[in-house]
């Protein structure tokens, strides 16, 4: 509970301390009542955050994962209920919303708490409503009456505004909330919390910034090298002084193993015969079973092992079960079975086989599970509950587990320090490392948490130490205007006020901050330029014009040299193409200089020729254009056998002997002409230089050195000024370009300040491909489709394959192929317009989910749908299928609401939603 003025429990408070504590409780009566309901003592940062709220301020709380930030958010809920006002508690993902809804319902009862996500609405008019951030954004744009009497908005995981895909939503909400609403932002530790807080003060008014970098449970860093668990840092003083002194025993062990085992893909020295590189014995890291047993022996379970691969997570569970690893007692197994039965009772029994239910259940019974985006939502939520309750001891997870879900562990282990980001394999950043390992150490349960990195060849403890000790994780805004945002802003505020609102975004705030530094640099540079001009003896303008003439001459000479080089290379390539077997040529320079005979012309239909030759000293190999500064002419011929075996030393010796016996002499090397002397423009510039008044000055070169410095600094200053110009008002300019495109396409009026009928439709479509969806509706390309066909075509606007696939997506018959081609045609035209207006382009539609969602909408079983997808070479797990189906439902729901059920497309969308929302797709939506 809250204990203001708390002192060491071994001593009693003095009368003065007791009096001060009583006065503080009297000053914050609501905090005292709230704390009395809880069974733990508040940390200082929690007290400061709650007191700021009761004082009437907004609050930004930045603290490590697991530190207890949500206490401040829950106090906002308490205040709202006490004051008879509303509180909206927003989260970035539905799973977090569901979890927080369950927590608040358990405390305050279902009558006072509601839940609103994209596909769920429970008691939406309650005094406290948990929702995803997008739902609140949509409410604000729609001027919903639900915002009336709103007193508090809690934005959990507010650092999500850095997310490049969804981050803009957080800033939209912050900018559009009424001024009287108190905002509570809960963020992971970021290094620019003060900057973020200053922006909140600028746009929201009085906001207290509470930063706490102290972990409530100390975190110890280790590396598992073979079967030895070694500390990463030496001594306990690291945690106290922050000095990253690496454990010397660990360094010695790693260096010893590193000498024996090269990293995968690294070439070793070649053997003396030029064969493949020699390598030491291949390093075999401990198996996943060995790792779990080692952690168990050290008392480090429960643990989360991050693998960064769905297939790897599933394989790890299979390996543990196959080995006979058992981590649960009979009593725990019985409780696991009860929880699993309760959590999965809504799943159709006919789908259990294709869902891999029995294998998943067996793993849970033994205390082992996987957690990744490919799992069915009901499966993931069951794993989360069992892990929190200590009934699952090891979870093999991808990084999606790090997104705010409440699953603390005693230990977090990383198999690798590299992950696939959807485009390439990249190293973990310090921020990602901290977020992943931040789950280690359960408050109130563990005395300390543990982070373990599995050593493999190529992993340097210094790299791990750098990740573990870096404390710089700046929050960078990803805010940029989009089509839906632009339409809503113009509709609510008009274009001028909308531009001013965009100027208030955190993105522009950060951009303007960077401009301040650049402006100071420009000012310093201009002072230096004036100093350079004063240092010149003589007429500065005349000297400057002379220096510019010199530069023009230099630039012209370089251009001619490049042109001559390209022309000479082309002529040389043509001469090499004319060579024939037996021609004797001269190699003018380099290691192979001398006479050579062509044994293979080396012609290639695509690339430049690379003739294979034998030289006088018996070397044989290919030559290239780079070996000849000028075109090659044959000097004679040598008769060669039809088949030349160049691997035979005797053959090479005989050809070299025949070459020497020809009596052909090597021609003298000719000087290369530059061609610059024939250029009229260059001659004119040189004449102008020689007749310039500065040319005859005795101190010319000394003065020109100052002028050249002036020119370099002036060019640098001009570049910075261009950067400042591009940064200042950058969002407003992007907004103007969006308005121009929308006006062209009829969504805004000619003056770009009035929303048209089509624009009002676009304002209600919230999708990454919002304008593409609106254009498809406007042009009628989806009209006449049946509900399953409409679901198939609409899926292309939300689905995105995890990996590029060479296979052509399979499309259903009927109206889908034509509608798909028309959708693709509209997208192509839209992208052309976007490029013309210098806008980010709309993502290309992907028809990879069309066939599965079509079959599901027709009523086919999950087994048939997933089996058919696999037969088509498609990687589609049950969890992926449910997730994409729900996103299709979300967009179809929007079409139904926008167009109405009487519209052919709107009616088909409503029917498609009803046909899709069944079985596993509907199960466990709350």
PDB file of C-alpha atoms in Angstrom, residues 565-836:
ATOM      1  CA  UNK A 565      37.518   6.654 -71.041  1.00  0.00           C
ATOM      2  CA  UNK A 566      34.039   5.342 -71.888  1.00  0.00           C
ATOM      3  CA  UNK A 567      34.625   5.685 -75.639  1.00  0.00           C
ATOM      4  CA  UNK A 568      38.046   4.038 -75.388  1.00  0.00           C
ATOM      5  CA  UNK A 569      36.603   1.156 -73.360  1.00  0.00           C
ATOM      6  CA  UNK A 570      33.872   0.605 -75.956  1.00  0.00           C
ATOM      7  CA  UNK A 571      36.420   0.575 -78.803  1.00  0.00           C
ATOM      8  CA  UNK A 572      38.669  -1.795 -76.858  1.00  0.00           C
ATOM      9  CA  UNK A 573      35.728  -4.151 -76.213  1.00  0.00           C
ATOM     10  CA  UNK A 574      34.926  -4.136 -79.960  1.00  0.00           C
ATOM     11  CA  UNK A 575      38.556  -4.980 -80.790  1.00  0.00           C
ATOM     12  CA  UNK A 576      38.528  -7.896 -78.311  1.00  0.00           C
ATOM     13  CA  UNK A 577      35.345  -9.239 -79.944  1.00  0.00           C
ATOM     14  CA  UNK A 578      37.253  -9.440 -83.286  1.00  0.00           C
ATOM     15  CA  UNK A 579      40.031 -11.631 -81.869  1.00  0.00           C
ATOM     16  CA  UNK A 580      40.169 -15.241 -83.003  1.00  0.00           C
ATOM     17  CA  UNK A 581      41.867 -18.357 -81.729  1.00  0.00           C
ATOM     18  CA  UNK A 582      45.607 -18.250 -82.555  1.00  0.00           C
ATOM     19  CA  UNK A 583      45.906 -14.437 -82.746  1.00  0.00           C
ATOM     20  CA  UNK A 584      49.095 -13.023 -81.223  1.00  0.00           C
ATOM     21  CA  UNK A 585      48.535  -9.835 -79.252  1.00  0.00           C
ATOM     22  CA  UNK A 586      50.538  -7.537 -76.999  1.00  0.00           C
ATOM     23  CA  UNK A 587      49.516  -6.990 -73.395  1.00  0.00           C
ATOM     24  CA  UNK A 588      50.878  -3.470 -72.798  1.00  0.00           C
ATOM     25  CA  UNK A 589      51.243  -3.334 -69.013  1.00  0.00           C
ATOM     26  CA  UNK A 590      50.631  -5.047 -65.701  1.00  0.00           C
ATOM     27  CA  UNK A 591      51.734  -8.422 -64.373  1.00  0.00           C
ATOM     28  CA  UNK A 592      50.986 -10.125 -67.734  1.00  0.00           C
ATOM     29  CA  UNK A 593      52.782  -7.536 -69.916  1.00  0.00           C
ATOM     30  CA  UNK A 594      54.304  -9.018 -73.077  1.00  0.00           C
ATOM     31  CA  UNK A 595      53.193 -11.146 -76.001  1.00  0.00           C
ATOM     32  CA  UNK A 596      50.294 -13.583 -75.659  1.00  0.00           C
ATOM     33  CA  UNK A 597      48.402 -15.954 -77.933  1.00  0.00           C
ATOM     34  CA  UNK A 598      44.593 -16.227 -77.831  1.00  0.00           C
ATOM     35  CA  UNK A 599      43.417 -19.810 -77.172  1.00  0.00           C
ATOM     36  CA  UNK A 600      39.739 -18.918 -76.599  1.00  0.00           C
ATOM     37  CA  UNK A 601      38.118 -15.576 -77.649  1.00  0.00           C
ATOM     38  CA  UNK A 602      35.875 -15.701 -74.525  1.00  0.00           C
ATOM     39  CA  UNK A 603      32.873 -14.143 -76.256  1.00  0.00           C
ATOM     40  CA  UNK A 604      29.737 -13.560 -74.175  1.00  0.00           C
ATOM     41  CA  UNK A 605      26.306 -12.477 -75.469  1.00  0.00           C
ATOM     42  CA  UNK A 606      25.709 -10.222 -72.443  1.00  0.00           C
ATOM     43  CA  UNK A 607      29.041  -9.190 -70.947  1.00  0.00           C
ATOM     44  CA  UNK A 608      32.271  -7.835 -72.401  1.00  0.00           C
ATOM     45  CA  UNK A 609      34.625 -10.460 -73.940  1.00  0.00           C
ATOM     46  CA  UNK A 610      37.306 -12.048 -71.734  1.00  0.00           C
ATOM     47  CA  UNK A 611      39.778 -13.778 -74.062  1.00  0.00           C
ATOM     48  CA  UNK A 612      41.791 -16.654 -72.568  1.00  0.00           C
ATOM     49  CA  UNK A 613      45.493 -16.410 -73.478  1.00  0.00           C
ATOM     50  CA  UNK A 614      48.843 -18.103 -72.923  1.00  0.00           C
ATOM     51  CA  UNK A 615      51.781 -15.706 -72.377  1.00  0.00           C
ATOM     52  CA  UNK A 616      55.479 -16.097 -73.131  1.00  0.00           C
ATOM     53  CA  UNK A 617      56.140 -17.107 -69.515  1.00  0.00           C
ATOM     54  CA  UNK A 618      53.512 -19.932 -69.769  1.00  0.00           C
ATOM     55  CA  UNK A 619      50.788 -18.184 -67.705  1.00  0.00           C
ATOM     56  CA  UNK A 620      47.268 -18.976 -68.827  1.00  0.00           C
ATOM     57  CA  UNK A 621      44.055 -17.171 -67.920  1.00  0.00           C
ATOM     58  CA  UNK A 622      41.409 -14.658 -69.028  1.00  0.00           C
ATOM     59  CA  UNK A 623      42.095 -10.996 -69.770  1.00  0.00           C
ATOM     60  CA  UNK A 624      39.590  -8.158 -69.710  1.00  0.00           C
ATOM     61  CA  UNK A 625      39.072  -4.693 -71.174  1.00  0.00           C
ATOM     62  CA  UNK A 626      40.818  -3.277 -68.094  1.00  0.00           C
ATOM     63  CA  UNK A 627      44.123  -4.875 -69.242  1.00  0.00           C
ATOM     64  CA  UNK A 628      44.159  -2.799 -72.457  1.00  0.00           C
ATOM     65  CA  UNK A 629      44.262   1.022 -72.404  1.00  0.00           C
ATOM     66  CA  UNK A 630      43.688   1.108 -76.169  1.00  0.00           C
ATOM     67  CA  UNK A 631      42.100  -1.136 -78.848  1.00  0.00           C
ATOM     68  CA  UNK A 632      43.959  -4.383 -79.587  1.00  0.00           C
ATOM     69  CA  UNK A 633      45.324  -5.310 -82.993  1.00  0.00           C
ATOM     70  CA  UNK A 634      46.580  -8.867 -83.818  1.00  0.00           C
ATOM     71  CA  UNK A 635      50.340  -8.894 -84.512  1.00  0.00           C
ATOM     72  CA  UNK A 636      50.342 -12.324 -86.170  1.00  0.00           C
ATOM     73  CA  UNK A 637      49.048 -15.850 -85.757  1.00  0.00           C
ATOM     74  CA  UNK A 638      50.119 -19.159 -84.216  1.00  0.00           C
ATOM     75  CA  UNK A 639      48.669 -22.479 -85.318  1.00  0.00           C
ATOM     76  CA  UNK A 640      46.993 -24.241 -82.407  1.00  0.00           C
ATOM     77  CA  UNK A 641      45.504 -27.733 -82.109  1.00  0.00           C
ATOM     78  CA  UNK A 642      41.703 -28.015 -82.275  1.00  0.00           C
ATOM     79  CA  UNK A 643      41.441 -28.938 -78.591  1.00  0.00           C
ATOM     80  CA  UNK A 644      43.765 -27.083 -76.198  1.00  0.00           C
ATOM     81  CA  UNK A 645      44.121 -28.650 -72.732  1.00  0.00           C
ATOM     82  CA  UNK A 646      45.319 -25.678 -70.671  1.00  0.00           C
ATOM     83  CA  UNK A 647      45.503 -27.670 -67.437  1.00  0.00           C
ATOM     84  CA  UNK A 648      48.452 -29.557 -68.949  1.00  0.00           C
ATOM     85  CA  UNK A 649      51.820 -27.866 -68.193  1.00  0.00           C
ATOM     86  CA  UNK A 650      53.243 -29.445 -71.392  1.00  0.00           C
ATOM     87  CA  UNK A 651      50.551 -27.827 -73.536  1.00  0.00           C
ATOM     88  CA  UNK A 652      51.216 -24.395 -72.035  1.00  0.00           C
ATOM     89  CA  UNK A 653      54.987 -24.872 -72.478  1.00  0.00           C
ATOM     90  CA  UNK A 654      54.587 -25.853 -76.137  1.00  0.00           C
ATOM     91  CA  UNK A 655      52.303 -22.869 -76.901  1.00  0.00           C
ATOM     92  CA  UNK A 656      54.723 -20.440 -75.185  1.00  0.00           C
ATOM     93  CA  UNK A 657      57.600 -21.905 -77.192  1.00  0.00           C
ATOM     94  CA  UNK A 658      55.704 -21.492 -80.475  1.00  0.00           C
ATOM     95  CA  UNK A 659      54.927 -17.883 -79.482  1.00  0.00           C
ATOM     96  CA  UNK A 660      58.618 -17.082 -78.898  1.00  0.00           C
ATOM     97  CA  UNK A 661      59.566 -18.714 -82.200  1.00  0.00           C
ATOM     98  CA  UNK A 662      57.283 -16.436 -84.263  1.00  0.00           C
ATOM     99  CA  UNK A 663      59.913 -13.706 -84.164  1.00  0.00           C
ATOM    100  CA  UNK A 664      57.222 -11.092 -83.472  1.00  0.00           C
ATOM    101  CA  UNK A 665      58.523  -8.122 -81.485  1.00  0.00           C
ATOM    102  CA  UNK A 666      56.489  -6.425 -78.810  1.00  0.00           C
ATOM    103  CA  UNK A 667      55.511  -2.937 -80.040  1.00  0.00           C
ATOM    104  CA  UNK A 668      56.500   0.131 -78.048  1.00  0.00           C
ATOM    105  CA  UNK A 669      53.828   1.506 -75.735  1.00  0.00           C
ATOM    106  CA  UNK A 670      52.185   4.627 -77.162  1.00  0.00           C
ATOM    107  CA  UNK A 671      51.253   7.624 -75.045  1.00  0.00           C
ATOM    108  CA  UNK A 672      47.537   7.952 -74.514  1.00  0.00           C
ATOM    109  CA  UNK A 673      45.962  11.148 -75.863  1.00  0.00           C
ATOM    110  CA  UNK A 674      43.468  12.801 -73.583  1.00  0.00           C
ATOM    111  CA  UNK A 675      41.417  14.460 -76.319  1.00  0.00           C
ATOM    112  CA  UNK A 676      41.108  17.599 -74.170  1.00  0.00           C
ATOM    113  CA  UNK A 677      43.191  19.624 -76.634  1.00  0.00           C
ATOM    114  CA  UNK A 678      40.501  19.252 -79.311  1.00  0.00           C
ATOM    115  CA  UNK A 679      37.668  20.624 -77.123  1.00  0.00           C
ATOM    116  CA  UNK A 680      36.612  24.170 -78.105  1.00  0.00           C
ATOM    117  CA  UNK A 681      34.820  24.895 -74.827  1.00  0.00           C
ATOM    118  CA  UNK A 682      37.863  23.915 -72.777  1.00  0.00           C
ATOM    119  CA  UNK A 683      40.143  26.015 -75.003  1.00  0.00           C
ATOM    120  CA  UNK A 684      37.832  29.020 -74.543  1.00  0.00           C
ATOM    121  CA  UNK A 685      37.844  28.615 -70.747  1.00  0.00           C
ATOM    122  CA  UNK A 686      41.651  28.368 -70.666  1.00  0.00           C
ATOM    123  CA  UNK A 687      41.977  31.512 -72.798  1.00  0.00           C
ATOM    124  CA  UNK A 688      39.594  33.363 -70.461  1.00  0.00           C
ATOM    125  CA  UNK A 689      41.699  32.234 -67.484  1.00  0.00           C
ATOM    126  CA  UNK A 690      45.001  33.436 -69.003  1.00  0.00           C
ATOM    127  CA  UNK A 691      43.554  36.862 -69.847  1.00  0.00           C
ATOM    128  CA  UNK A 692      41.878  37.315 -66.449  1.00  0.00           C
ATOM    129  CA  UNK A 693      43.263  40.265 -64.383  1.00  0.00           C
ATOM    130  CA  UNK A 694      44.060  37.982 -61.428  1.00  0.00           C
ATOM    131  CA  UNK A 695      46.223  35.649 -63.534  1.00  0.00           C
ATOM    132  CA  UNK A 696      49.211  38.009 -63.449  1.00  0.00           C
ATOM    133  CA  UNK A 697      49.019  38.951 -59.754  1.00  0.00           C
ATOM    134  CA  UNK A 698      52.241  38.097 -57.835  1.00  0.00           C
ATOM    135  CA  UNK A 699      50.385  36.952 -54.621  1.00  0.00           C
ATOM    136  CA  UNK A 700      47.688  35.138 -56.552  1.00  0.00           C
ATOM    137  CA  UNK A 701      48.047  31.636 -55.051  1.00  0.00           C
ATOM    138  CA  UNK A 702      48.154  32.813 -51.432  1.00  0.00           C
ATOM    139  CA  UNK A 703      44.949  34.805 -51.894  1.00  0.00           C
ATOM    140  CA  UNK A 704      43.286  32.010 -53.823  1.00  0.00           C
ATOM    141  CA  UNK A 705      43.788  29.584 -50.938  1.00  0.00           C
ATOM    142  CA  UNK A 706      41.450  31.756 -48.832  1.00  0.00           C
ATOM    143  CA  UNK A 707      38.997  31.966 -51.726  1.00  0.00           C
ATOM    144  CA  UNK A 708      38.959  28.151 -52.118  1.00  0.00           C
ATOM    145  CA  UNK A 709      38.239  27.758 -48.410  1.00  0.00           C
ATOM    146  CA  UNK A 710      35.452  30.299 -48.846  1.00  0.00           C
ATOM    147  CA  UNK A 711      33.988  28.270 -51.752  1.00  0.00           C
ATOM    148  CA  UNK A 712      34.066  24.981 -49.815  1.00  0.00           C
ATOM    149  CA  UNK A 713      32.379  26.518 -46.766  1.00  0.00           C
ATOM    150  CA  UNK A 714      29.819  28.346 -48.938  1.00  0.00           C
ATOM    151  CA  UNK A 715      28.872  25.047 -50.640  1.00  0.00           C
ATOM    152  CA  UNK A 716      28.502  23.334 -47.247  1.00  0.00           C
ATOM    153  CA  UNK A 717      26.346  26.223 -45.974  1.00  0.00           C
ATOM    154  CA  UNK A 718      24.099  26.082 -49.051  1.00  0.00           C
ATOM    155  CA  UNK A 719      23.588  22.350 -48.471  1.00  0.00           C
ATOM    156  CA  UNK A 720      22.578  22.931 -44.831  1.00  0.00           C
ATOM    157  CA  UNK A 721      20.188  25.717 -45.903  1.00  0.00           C
ATOM    158  CA  UNK A 722      18.526  23.347 -48.379  1.00  0.00           C
ATOM    159  CA  UNK A 723      18.146  20.808 -45.585  1.00  0.00           C
ATOM    160  CA  UNK A 724      16.577  23.415 -43.286  1.00  0.00           C
ATOM    161  CA  UNK A 725      14.175  24.442 -46.041  1.00  0.00           C
ATOM    162  CA  UNK A 726      13.142  20.817 -46.598  1.00  0.00           C
ATOM    163  CA  UNK A 727      12.664  20.201 -42.852  1.00  0.00           C
ATOM    164  CA  UNK A 728      10.722  23.347 -41.954  1.00  0.00           C
ATOM    165  CA  UNK A 729       6.970  22.924 -42.467  1.00  0.00           C
ATOM    166  CA  UNK A 730       7.671  19.503 -44.038  1.00  0.00           C
ATOM    167  CA  UNK A 731       4.442  17.921 -42.734  1.00  0.00           C
ATOM    168  CA  UNK A 732       2.300  20.835 -43.872  1.00  0.00           C
ATOM    169  CA  UNK A 733       3.838  20.641 -47.354  1.00  0.00           C
ATOM    170  CA  UNK A 734       3.169  16.884 -47.491  1.00  0.00           C
ATOM    171  CA  UNK A 735      -0.415  17.626 -46.388  1.00  0.00           C
ATOM    172  CA  UNK A 736      -0.770  20.130 -49.254  1.00  0.00           C
ATOM    173  CA  UNK A 737       0.455  17.542 -51.782  1.00  0.00           C
ATOM    174  CA  UNK A 738      -2.098  15.024 -50.446  1.00  0.00           C
ATOM    175  CA  UNK A 739      -4.850  17.635 -50.759  1.00  0.00           C
ATOM    176  CA  UNK A 740      -3.822  18.297 -54.363  1.00  0.00           C
ATOM    177  CA  UNK A 741      -4.142  14.603 -55.252  1.00  0.00           C
ATOM    178  CA  UNK A 742      -7.451  14.264 -53.403  1.00  0.00           C
ATOM    179  CA  UNK A 743      -8.837  17.310 -55.237  1.00  0.00           C
ATOM    180  CA  UNK A 744      -7.774  15.836 -58.584  1.00  0.00           C
ATOM    181  CA  UNK A 745      -9.656  12.643 -57.790  1.00  0.00           C
ATOM    182  CA  UNK A 746     -12.795  14.352 -56.544  1.00  0.00           C
ATOM    183  CA  UNK A 747     -12.496  13.835 -52.783  1.00  0.00           C
ATOM    184  CA  UNK A 748     -11.977  17.555 -52.130  1.00  0.00           C
ATOM    185  CA  UNK A 749     -13.424  20.536 -53.969  1.00  0.00           C
ATOM    186  CA  UNK A 750     -11.451  22.663 -56.430  1.00  0.00           C
ATOM    187  CA  UNK A 751     -10.280  24.953 -53.625  1.00  0.00           C
ATOM    188  CA  UNK A 752      -9.067  21.885 -51.662  1.00  0.00           C
ATOM    189  CA  UNK A 753     -10.958  23.141 -48.596  1.00  0.00           C
ATOM    190  CA  UNK A 754     -14.301  21.381 -48.963  1.00  0.00           C
ATOM    191  CA  UNK A 755     -14.934  17.644 -48.506  1.00  0.00           C
ATOM    192  CA  UNK A 756     -17.065  16.143 -51.287  1.00  0.00           C
ATOM    193  CA  UNK A 757     -19.503  13.228 -51.053  1.00  0.00           C
ATOM    194  CA  UNK A 758     -16.733  10.824 -52.068  1.00  0.00           C
ATOM    195  CA  UNK A 759     -14.497  12.476 -49.473  1.00  0.00           C
ATOM    196  CA  UNK A 760     -17.044  11.826 -46.726  1.00  0.00           C
ATOM    197  CA  UNK A 761     -16.930   8.140 -47.669  1.00  0.00           C
ATOM    198  CA  UNK A 762     -13.107   8.121 -47.520  1.00  0.00           C
ATOM    199  CA  UNK A 763     -13.244   9.797 -44.091  1.00  0.00           C
ATOM    200  CA  UNK A 764     -14.880   6.652 -42.675  1.00  0.00           C
ATOM    201  CA  UNK A 765     -12.439   4.111 -44.170  1.00  0.00           C
ATOM    202  CA  UNK A 766      -9.545   3.337 -41.827  1.00  0.00           C
ATOM    203  CA  UNK A 767      -7.104   1.133 -43.684  1.00  0.00           C
ATOM    204  CA  UNK A 768      -3.528   1.195 -44.906  1.00  0.00           C
ATOM    205  CA  UNK A 769      -5.035   1.210 -48.416  1.00  0.00           C
ATOM    206  CA  UNK A 770      -7.877   3.625 -47.631  1.00  0.00           C
ATOM    207  CA  UNK A 771      -7.808   5.616 -50.895  1.00  0.00           C
ATOM    208  CA  UNK A 772      -7.491   2.461 -53.010  1.00  0.00           C
ATOM    209  CA  UNK A 773     -10.584   1.002 -51.297  1.00  0.00           C
ATOM    210  CA  UNK A 774     -12.494   4.256 -51.849  1.00  0.00           C
ATOM    211  CA  UNK A 775     -11.493   4.352 -55.533  1.00  0.00           C
ATOM    212  CA  UNK A 776     -12.595   0.755 -56.075  1.00  0.00           C
ATOM    213  CA  UNK A 777     -15.994   1.586 -54.561  1.00  0.00           C
ATOM    214  CA  UNK A 778     -16.301   4.854 -56.509  1.00  0.00           C
ATOM    215  CA  UNK A 779     -15.450   3.201 -59.837  1.00  0.00           C
ATOM    216  CA  UNK A 780     -17.808   0.293 -59.148  1.00  0.00           C
ATOM    217  CA  UNK A 781     -15.274  -2.494 -59.762  1.00  0.00           C
ATOM    218  CA  UNK A 782     -16.597  -4.507 -56.796  1.00  0.00           C
ATOM    219  CA  UNK A 783     -20.252  -4.218 -57.763  1.00  0.00           C
ATOM    220  CA  UNK A 784     -21.998  -7.486 -58.612  1.00  0.00           C
ATOM    221  CA  UNK A 785     -19.669  -9.710 -56.559  1.00  0.00           C
ATOM    222  CA  UNK A 786     -21.144 -12.381 -54.290  1.00  0.00           C
ATOM    223  CA  UNK A 787     -20.250 -12.144 -50.557  1.00  0.00           C
ATOM    224  CA  UNK A 788     -17.451 -14.792 -50.832  1.00  0.00           C
ATOM    225  CA  UNK A 789     -16.110 -13.105 -53.980  1.00  0.00           C
ATOM    226  CA  UNK A 790     -16.110  -9.684 -52.307  1.00  0.00           C
ATOM    227  CA  UNK A 791     -14.240 -11.126 -49.302  1.00  0.00           C
ATOM    228  CA  UNK A 792     -11.638 -12.580 -51.688  1.00  0.00           C
ATOM    229  CA  UNK A 793     -11.020  -9.295 -53.525  1.00  0.00           C
ATOM    230  CA  UNK A 794     -11.083  -7.106 -50.386  1.00  0.00           C
ATOM    231  CA  UNK A 795      -8.513  -9.425 -48.758  1.00  0.00           C
ATOM    232  CA  UNK A 796      -5.917  -8.162 -51.264  1.00  0.00           C
ATOM    233  CA  UNK A 797      -6.000  -4.741 -49.571  1.00  0.00           C
ATOM    234  CA  UNK A 798      -5.154  -6.073 -46.099  1.00  0.00           C
ATOM    235  CA  UNK A 799      -3.129  -9.252 -46.686  1.00  0.00           C
ATOM    236  CA  UNK A 800       0.652  -9.130 -46.912  1.00  0.00           C
ATOM    237  CA  UNK A 801       2.652 -12.318 -47.488  1.00  0.00           C
ATOM    238  CA  UNK A 802       5.427 -12.920 -44.951  1.00  0.00           C
ATOM    239  CA  UNK A 803       7.924 -13.699 -47.710  1.00  0.00           C
ATOM    240  CA  UNK A 804       8.151 -13.031 -51.415  1.00  0.00           C
ATOM    241  CA  UNK A 805       6.718 -15.975 -53.314  1.00  0.00           C
ATOM    242  CA  UNK A 806       7.402 -16.822 -56.932  1.00  0.00           C
ATOM    243  CA  UNK A 807       4.110 -18.721 -57.137  1.00  0.00           C
ATOM    244  CA  UNK A 808       1.154 -16.900 -58.703  1.00  0.00           C
ATOM    245  CA  UNK A 809      -1.705 -16.624 -56.175  1.00  0.00           C
ATOM    246  CA  UNK A 810      -4.678 -18.804 -56.994  1.00  0.00           C
ATOM    247  CA  UNK A 811      -7.925 -16.935 -57.601  1.00  0.00           C
ATOM    248  CA  UNK A 812     -11.474 -18.286 -57.401  1.00  0.00           C
ATOM    249  CA  UNK A 813     -13.488 -18.485 -60.599  1.00  0.00           C
ATOM    250  CA  UNK A 814     -16.490 -16.250 -61.343  1.00  0.00           C
ATOM    251  CA  UNK A 815     -16.236 -12.512 -60.820  1.00  0.00           C
ATOM    252  CA  UNK A 816     -13.015 -12.469 -58.803  1.00  0.00           C
ATOM    253  CA  UNK A 817     -10.393 -12.476 -61.635  1.00  0.00           C
ATOM    254  CA  UNK A 818     -11.939  -9.478 -63.397  1.00  0.00           C
ATOM    255  CA  UNK A 819     -12.453  -7.527 -60.145  1.00  0.00           C
ATOM    256  CA  UNK A 820      -8.869  -8.320 -59.109  1.00  0.00           C
ATOM    257  CA  UNK A 821      -7.479  -7.050 -62.451  1.00  0.00           C
ATOM    258  CA  UNK A 822      -9.543  -3.865 -62.170  1.00  0.00           C
ATOM    259  CA  UNK A 823      -8.340  -3.346 -58.581  1.00  0.00           C
ATOM    260  CA  UNK A 824      -4.723  -3.780 -59.742  1.00  0.00           C
ATOM    261  CA  UNK A 825      -5.332  -1.330 -62.617  1.00  0.00           C
ATOM    262  CA  UNK A 826      -6.693   1.309 -60.211  1.00  0.00           C
ATOM    263  CA  UNK A 827      -3.691   0.763 -57.919  1.00  0.00           C
ATOM    264  CA  UNK A 828      -1.261   1.277 -60.833  1.00  0.00           C
ATOM    265  CA  UNK A 829      -2.922   4.559 -61.806  1.00  0.00           C
ATOM    266  CA  UNK A 830      -2.983   5.681 -58.169  1.00  0.00           C
ATOM    267  CA  UNK A 831       0.741   4.966 -57.716  1.00  0.00           C
ATOM    268  CA  UNK A 832       1.511   6.994 -60.875  1.00  0.00           C
ATOM    269  CA  UNK A 833      -0.380   9.941 -59.370  1.00  0.00           C
ATOM    270  CA  UNK A 834       1.349   9.516 -56.009  1.00  0.00           C
ATOM    271  CA  UNK A 835       4.778   9.602 -57.632  1.00  0.00           C
ATOM    272  CA  UNK A 836       3.817  12.684 -59.608  1.00  0.00           C
TER     273      UNK A 836
END
